[in-house]
Coordinates of C-alpha atoms and ligand atoms in Angstrom, one line a residue:
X1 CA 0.0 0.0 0.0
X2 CA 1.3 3.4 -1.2
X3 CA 3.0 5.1 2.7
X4 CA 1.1 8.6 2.4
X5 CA -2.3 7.3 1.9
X6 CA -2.1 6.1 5.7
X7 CA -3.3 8.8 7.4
X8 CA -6.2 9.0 4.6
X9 CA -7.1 5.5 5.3
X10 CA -7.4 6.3 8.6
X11 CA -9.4 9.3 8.7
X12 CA -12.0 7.0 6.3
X13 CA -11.8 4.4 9.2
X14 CA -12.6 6.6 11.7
X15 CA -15.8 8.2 9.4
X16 CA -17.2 4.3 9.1
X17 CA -16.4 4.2 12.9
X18 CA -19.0 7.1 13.2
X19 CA -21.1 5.6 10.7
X20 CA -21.1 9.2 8.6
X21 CA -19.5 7.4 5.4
X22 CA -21.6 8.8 2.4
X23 CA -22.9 6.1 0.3
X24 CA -21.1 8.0 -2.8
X25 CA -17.8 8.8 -1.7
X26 CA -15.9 10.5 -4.2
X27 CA -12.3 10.2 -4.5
X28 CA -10.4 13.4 -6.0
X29 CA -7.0 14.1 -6.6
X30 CA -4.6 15.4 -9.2
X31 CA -3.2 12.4 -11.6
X32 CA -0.5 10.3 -10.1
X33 CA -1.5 10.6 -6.2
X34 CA -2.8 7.2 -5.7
X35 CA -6.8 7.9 -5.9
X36 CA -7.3 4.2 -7.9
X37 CA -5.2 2.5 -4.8
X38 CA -6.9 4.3 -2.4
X39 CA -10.7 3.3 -4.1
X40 CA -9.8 -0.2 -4.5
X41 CA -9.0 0.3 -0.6
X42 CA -11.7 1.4 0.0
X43 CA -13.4 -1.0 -1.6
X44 CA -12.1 -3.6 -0.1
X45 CA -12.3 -2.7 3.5
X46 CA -16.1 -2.2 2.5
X47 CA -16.7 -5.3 1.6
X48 CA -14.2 -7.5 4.2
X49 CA -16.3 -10.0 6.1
X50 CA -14.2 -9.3 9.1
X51 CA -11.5 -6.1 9.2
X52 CA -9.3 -6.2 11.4
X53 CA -7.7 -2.7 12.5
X54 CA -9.6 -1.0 9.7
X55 CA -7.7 -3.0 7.3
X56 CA -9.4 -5.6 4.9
X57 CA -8.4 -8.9 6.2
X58 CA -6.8 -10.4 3.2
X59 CA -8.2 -13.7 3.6
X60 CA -12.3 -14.2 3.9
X61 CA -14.6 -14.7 1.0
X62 CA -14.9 -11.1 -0.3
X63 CA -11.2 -10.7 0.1
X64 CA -9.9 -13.4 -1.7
X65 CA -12.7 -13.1 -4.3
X66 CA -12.0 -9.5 -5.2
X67 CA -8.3 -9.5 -6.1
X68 CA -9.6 -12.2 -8.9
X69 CA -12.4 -9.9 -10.6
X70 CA -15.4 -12.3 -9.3
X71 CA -16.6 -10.9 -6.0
X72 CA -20.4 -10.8 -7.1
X73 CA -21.3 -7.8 -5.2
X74 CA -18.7 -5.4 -6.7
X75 CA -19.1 -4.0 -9.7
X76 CA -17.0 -1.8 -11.8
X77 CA -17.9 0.8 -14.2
X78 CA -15.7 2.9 -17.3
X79 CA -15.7 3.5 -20.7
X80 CA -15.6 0.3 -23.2
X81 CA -12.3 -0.9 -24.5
X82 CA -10.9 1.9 -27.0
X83 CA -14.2 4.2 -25.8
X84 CA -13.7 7.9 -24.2
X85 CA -17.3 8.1 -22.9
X86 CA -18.9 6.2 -19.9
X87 CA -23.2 5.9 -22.1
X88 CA -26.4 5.8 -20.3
X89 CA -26.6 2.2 -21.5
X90 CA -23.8 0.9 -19.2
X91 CA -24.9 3.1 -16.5
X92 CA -28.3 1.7 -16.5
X93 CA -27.0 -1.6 -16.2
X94 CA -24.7 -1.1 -13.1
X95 CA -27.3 0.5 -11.7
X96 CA -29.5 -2.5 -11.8
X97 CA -26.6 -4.9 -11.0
X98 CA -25.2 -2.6 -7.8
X99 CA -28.8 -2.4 -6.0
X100 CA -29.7 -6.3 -6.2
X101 CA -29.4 -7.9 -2.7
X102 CA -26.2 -8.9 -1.7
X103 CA -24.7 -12.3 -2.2
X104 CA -21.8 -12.6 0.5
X105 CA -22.3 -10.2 3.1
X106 CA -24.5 -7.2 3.6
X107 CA -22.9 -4.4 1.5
X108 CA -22.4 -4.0 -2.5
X109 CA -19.7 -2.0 -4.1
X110 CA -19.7 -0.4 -7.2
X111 CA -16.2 1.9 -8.7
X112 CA -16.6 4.2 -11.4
X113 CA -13.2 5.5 -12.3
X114 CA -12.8 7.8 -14.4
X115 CA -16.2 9.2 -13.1
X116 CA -15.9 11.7 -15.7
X117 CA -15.8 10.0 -18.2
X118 CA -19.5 10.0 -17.8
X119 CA -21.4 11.6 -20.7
X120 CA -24.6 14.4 -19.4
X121 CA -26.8 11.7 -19.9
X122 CA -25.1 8.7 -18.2
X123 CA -24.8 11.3 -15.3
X124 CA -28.3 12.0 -15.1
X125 CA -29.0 8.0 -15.4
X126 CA -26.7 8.2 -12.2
X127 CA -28.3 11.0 -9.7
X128 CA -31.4 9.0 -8.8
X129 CA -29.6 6.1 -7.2
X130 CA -27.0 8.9 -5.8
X131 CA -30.2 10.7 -4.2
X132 CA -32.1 8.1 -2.6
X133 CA -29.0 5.5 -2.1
X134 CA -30.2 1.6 -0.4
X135 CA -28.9 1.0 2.5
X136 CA -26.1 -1.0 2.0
X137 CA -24.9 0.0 -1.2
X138 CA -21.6 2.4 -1.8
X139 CA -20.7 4.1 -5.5
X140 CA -17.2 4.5 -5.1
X141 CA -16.5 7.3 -7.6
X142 CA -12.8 8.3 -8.7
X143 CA -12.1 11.6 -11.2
X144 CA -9.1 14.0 -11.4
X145 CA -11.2 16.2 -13.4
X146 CA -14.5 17.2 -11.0
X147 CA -14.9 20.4 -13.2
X148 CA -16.3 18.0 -16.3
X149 CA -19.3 16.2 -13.8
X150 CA -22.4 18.2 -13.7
X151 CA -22.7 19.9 -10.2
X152 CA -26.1 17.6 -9.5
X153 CA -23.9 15.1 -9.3
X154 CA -20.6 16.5 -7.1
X155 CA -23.1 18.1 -4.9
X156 CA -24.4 14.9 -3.9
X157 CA -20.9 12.8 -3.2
X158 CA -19.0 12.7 0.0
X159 CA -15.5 14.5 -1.4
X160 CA -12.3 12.7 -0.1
X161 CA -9.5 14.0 -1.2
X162 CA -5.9 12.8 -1.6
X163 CA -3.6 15.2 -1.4
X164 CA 0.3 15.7 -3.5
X165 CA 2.2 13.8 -0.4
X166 CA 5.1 15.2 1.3
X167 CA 8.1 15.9 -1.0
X168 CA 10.7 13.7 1.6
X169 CA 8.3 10.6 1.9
X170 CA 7.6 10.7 -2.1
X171 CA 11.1 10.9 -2.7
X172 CA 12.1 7.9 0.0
X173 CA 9.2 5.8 -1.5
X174 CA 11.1 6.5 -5.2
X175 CA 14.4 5.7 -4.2
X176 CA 13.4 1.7 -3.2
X177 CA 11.6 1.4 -5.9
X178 CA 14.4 3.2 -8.3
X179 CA 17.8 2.0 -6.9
X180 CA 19.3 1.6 -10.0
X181 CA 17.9 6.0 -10.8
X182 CA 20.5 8.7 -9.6
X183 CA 19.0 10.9 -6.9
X184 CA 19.1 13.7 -9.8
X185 CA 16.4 11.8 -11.7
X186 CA 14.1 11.0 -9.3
X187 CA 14.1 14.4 -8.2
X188 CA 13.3 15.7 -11.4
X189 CA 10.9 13.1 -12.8
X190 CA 9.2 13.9 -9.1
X191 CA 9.4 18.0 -9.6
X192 CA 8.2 17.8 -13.6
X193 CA 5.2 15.3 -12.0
X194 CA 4.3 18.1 -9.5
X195 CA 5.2 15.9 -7.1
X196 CA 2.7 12.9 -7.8
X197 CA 4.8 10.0 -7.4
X198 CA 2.8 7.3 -8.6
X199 CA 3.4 9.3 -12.3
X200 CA 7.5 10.2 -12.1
X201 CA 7.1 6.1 -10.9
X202 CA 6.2 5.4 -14.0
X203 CA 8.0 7.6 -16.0
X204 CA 11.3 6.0 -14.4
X205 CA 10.6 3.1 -14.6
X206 CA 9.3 3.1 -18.8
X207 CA 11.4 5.8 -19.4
X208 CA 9.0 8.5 -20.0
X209 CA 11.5 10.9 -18.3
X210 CA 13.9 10.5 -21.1
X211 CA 11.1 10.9 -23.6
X212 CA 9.8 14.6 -21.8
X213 CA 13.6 15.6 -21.9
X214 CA 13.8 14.8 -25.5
X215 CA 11.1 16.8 -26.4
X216 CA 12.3 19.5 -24.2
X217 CA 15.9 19.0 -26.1
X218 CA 14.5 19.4 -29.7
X219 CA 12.2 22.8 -28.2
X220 CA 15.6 24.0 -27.3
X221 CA 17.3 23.1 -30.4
X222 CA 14.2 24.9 -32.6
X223 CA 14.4 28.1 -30.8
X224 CA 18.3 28.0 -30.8
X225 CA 17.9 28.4 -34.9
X226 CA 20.0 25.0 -35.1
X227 CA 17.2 22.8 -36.7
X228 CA 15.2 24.2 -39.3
X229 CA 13.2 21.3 -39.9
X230 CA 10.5 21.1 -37.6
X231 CA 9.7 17.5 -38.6
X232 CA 7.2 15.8 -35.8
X233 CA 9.3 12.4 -34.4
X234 CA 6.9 9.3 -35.1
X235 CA 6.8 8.4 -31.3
X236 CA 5.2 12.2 -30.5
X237 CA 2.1 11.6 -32.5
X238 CA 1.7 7.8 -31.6
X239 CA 1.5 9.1 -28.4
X240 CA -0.4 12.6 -28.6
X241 CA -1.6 12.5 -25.0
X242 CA 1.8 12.2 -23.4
X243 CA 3.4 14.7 -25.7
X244 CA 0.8 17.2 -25.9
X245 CA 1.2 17.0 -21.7
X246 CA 5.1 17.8 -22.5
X247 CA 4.7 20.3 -24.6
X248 CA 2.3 22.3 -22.2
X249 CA 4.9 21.5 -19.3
X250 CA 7.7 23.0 -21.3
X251 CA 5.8 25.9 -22.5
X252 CA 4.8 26.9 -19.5
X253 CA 8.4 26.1 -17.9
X254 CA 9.9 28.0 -20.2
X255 CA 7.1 30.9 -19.2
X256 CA 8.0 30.7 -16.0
X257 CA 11.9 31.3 -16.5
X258 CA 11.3 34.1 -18.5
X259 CA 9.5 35.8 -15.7
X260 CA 11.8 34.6 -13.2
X261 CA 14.8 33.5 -14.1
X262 CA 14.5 29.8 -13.6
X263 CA 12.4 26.7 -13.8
X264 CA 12.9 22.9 -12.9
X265 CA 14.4 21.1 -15.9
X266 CA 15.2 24.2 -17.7
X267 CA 17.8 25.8 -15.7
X268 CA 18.6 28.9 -15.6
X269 CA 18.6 32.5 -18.1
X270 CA 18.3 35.8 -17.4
X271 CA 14.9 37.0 -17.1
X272 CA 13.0 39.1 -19.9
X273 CA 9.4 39.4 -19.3
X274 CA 8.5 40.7 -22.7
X275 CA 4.8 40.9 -23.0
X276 CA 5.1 39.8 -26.5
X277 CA 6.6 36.4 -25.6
X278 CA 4.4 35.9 -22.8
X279 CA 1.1 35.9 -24.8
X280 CA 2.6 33.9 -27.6
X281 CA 3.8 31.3 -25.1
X282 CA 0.6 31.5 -23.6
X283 CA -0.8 30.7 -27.1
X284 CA 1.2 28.1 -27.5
X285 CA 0.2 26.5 -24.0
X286 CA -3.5 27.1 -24.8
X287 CA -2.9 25.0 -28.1
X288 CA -1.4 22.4 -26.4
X289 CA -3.8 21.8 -24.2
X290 CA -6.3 21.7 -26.3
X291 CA -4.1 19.2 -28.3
X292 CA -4.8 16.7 -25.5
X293 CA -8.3 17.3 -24.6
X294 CA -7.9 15.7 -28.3
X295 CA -6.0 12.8 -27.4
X296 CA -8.8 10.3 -28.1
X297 CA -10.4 12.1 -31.1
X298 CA -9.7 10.7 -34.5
X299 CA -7.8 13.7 -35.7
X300 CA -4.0 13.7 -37.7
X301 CA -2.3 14.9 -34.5
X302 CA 1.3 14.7 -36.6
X303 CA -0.3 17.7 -38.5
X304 CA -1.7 19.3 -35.5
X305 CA 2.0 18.9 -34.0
X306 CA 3.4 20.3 -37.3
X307 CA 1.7 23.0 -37.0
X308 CA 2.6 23.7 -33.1
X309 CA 6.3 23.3 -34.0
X310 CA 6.1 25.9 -37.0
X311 CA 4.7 28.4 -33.9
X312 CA 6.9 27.4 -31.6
X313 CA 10.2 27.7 -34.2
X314 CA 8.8 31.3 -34.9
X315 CA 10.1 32.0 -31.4
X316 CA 13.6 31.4 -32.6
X317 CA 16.4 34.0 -32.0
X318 CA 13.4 35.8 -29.1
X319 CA 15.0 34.5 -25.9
X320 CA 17.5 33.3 -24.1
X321 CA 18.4 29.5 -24.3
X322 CA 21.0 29.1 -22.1
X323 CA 21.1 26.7 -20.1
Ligands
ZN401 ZN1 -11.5 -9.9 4.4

């Protein structure tokens, strides 16, 4: 179990204690903090036949029969395979299969992760059962983006949220688990991540690090006039989520040194807050993200890159690129 969702888990523990657990606890969080571990926690110690010291027990029915996908009173709900959208039609069907009487022991489960993922009506389909909930029934709902669920729903969930943990205890929790990763590299991967460990843990360990400071090399070598070619690398539009995410990172890094002086992975160059550069940075960082809102679309996102490269090339010979 991840170290800084302990005192999380035992808050929760202490709110079932009291018996003021809502029956649609929703778990929020930026990406990368551990709201899917803490969930399936949650989940768990829900359902556990006999917890012992607000832990699941790890060995009665439930809790050998979840691990394996067959618990019959838990029930999960996202979007198909290769889907963005959660549709009515599924939710309808969880509904029906969440509320049935339970099977094991007295209490159903159901997850829905990424809760918004949910299209307006599957949302709707939703509030009823989140307004008048049975008894013994808990909709476990997980989302780092609250802002997309309509507020009829978020108004009627118990928020928990799990917060960026402490920088030392991320970084001691990354250094088991990355031995063979200077200190140097963890740092940064955990900096870039905003201090989310669970996503510099993956980008040390599949190299996703090496791939952000790749892209953050050939931005540098664009506006230092020594490429002309903004071609877009194969791997940056087979990937557009990750590298749209990069690109927005770097822009606004490179933002933030020019108002300051310095930014984490950039180094260091003498400020020069022209207004100028600001807004067409800002541009840029607008375009980006709208680049990865259309991650899952079917659009050619090596043209859309092209395109984001010409802009960012016309920067070339405007600031500083020391490093
Ligand atoms: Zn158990």
């Amino acid at each position: 179990m991840l170290p800084w969702l302990r005192a999380e888990r035992s808050r929760l523990n202490d709110v079932l204690a009291a018996g003021r657990l809502g029956h649609a606890p929703m778990i929020l969080g930026s990406a990368g903090v551990g709201k899917r571990a803490f969930a399936e926690w949650l989940a768990a110690r829900l359902l556990c036949l006999q917890p012992a010291d607000g832990e699941p027990c790890g060995h009665c029915t439930a809790c050998r029969l979840l691990p394996e996908g067959t618990h019959p009173d838990f029930f999960r709900l996202a979007p198909d395979d290769g889907k963005t959208e959660i549709r009515v039609d599924q939710v309808r069907g969880f509904i029906d299969s969440v509320t049935l009487t339970p099977s094991i022991g007295d209490r159903r489960a159901g997850l829905i992760d990424p809760a918004d993922r949910m299209n307006r009506n599957a949302a709707n389909a939703l509030l009823k059962t989140l307004e008048e909930p049975s008894g013994d029934v808990w909709l476990i709902l997980v989302t780092d983006r609250p802002d997309r669920l309509p507020v009829t729903v978020r108004s009627r969930c118990q928020v928990h949220r799990i917060a960026v943990p402490e920088r030392a205890e991320a970084e001691e929790w990354l250094a088991a688990r990355h031995p063979q990763r200077s200190g140097d590299e963890r740092s940064l991967a955990l900096t870039l991540a905003d201090g989310a460990p669970l996503e510099a843990d993956g980008w040390l360990a599949d190299g996703g690090l090496e791939v952000g400071l790749a892209i953050r090399d050939r931005l540098d070598a664009l506006v230092g006039g020594g490429t002309p070619d903004p071609t877009v690398p194969a791997e940056w539009h087979e990937s557009p989520e990750a590298t749209w995410t990069w690109l927005a990172r770097w822009t606004a890094g490179w933002t933030r040194r020019l108002q300051t002086g310095s930014a984490d992975g950039l180094g260091e160059a003498p400020p020069a807050a022209d207004p100028e550069m600001l807004d067409r940075l800002d541009a840029l960082w607008r375009d980006a993200l709208a680049g990865r809102r259309m991650a899952g679309d079917p659009v050619r996102h090596d043209w859309l890159m092209a395109e984001w490269l010409r802009g960012w090339r016309a920067l070339a010979g405007r600031f500083p690129v020391a490093r």
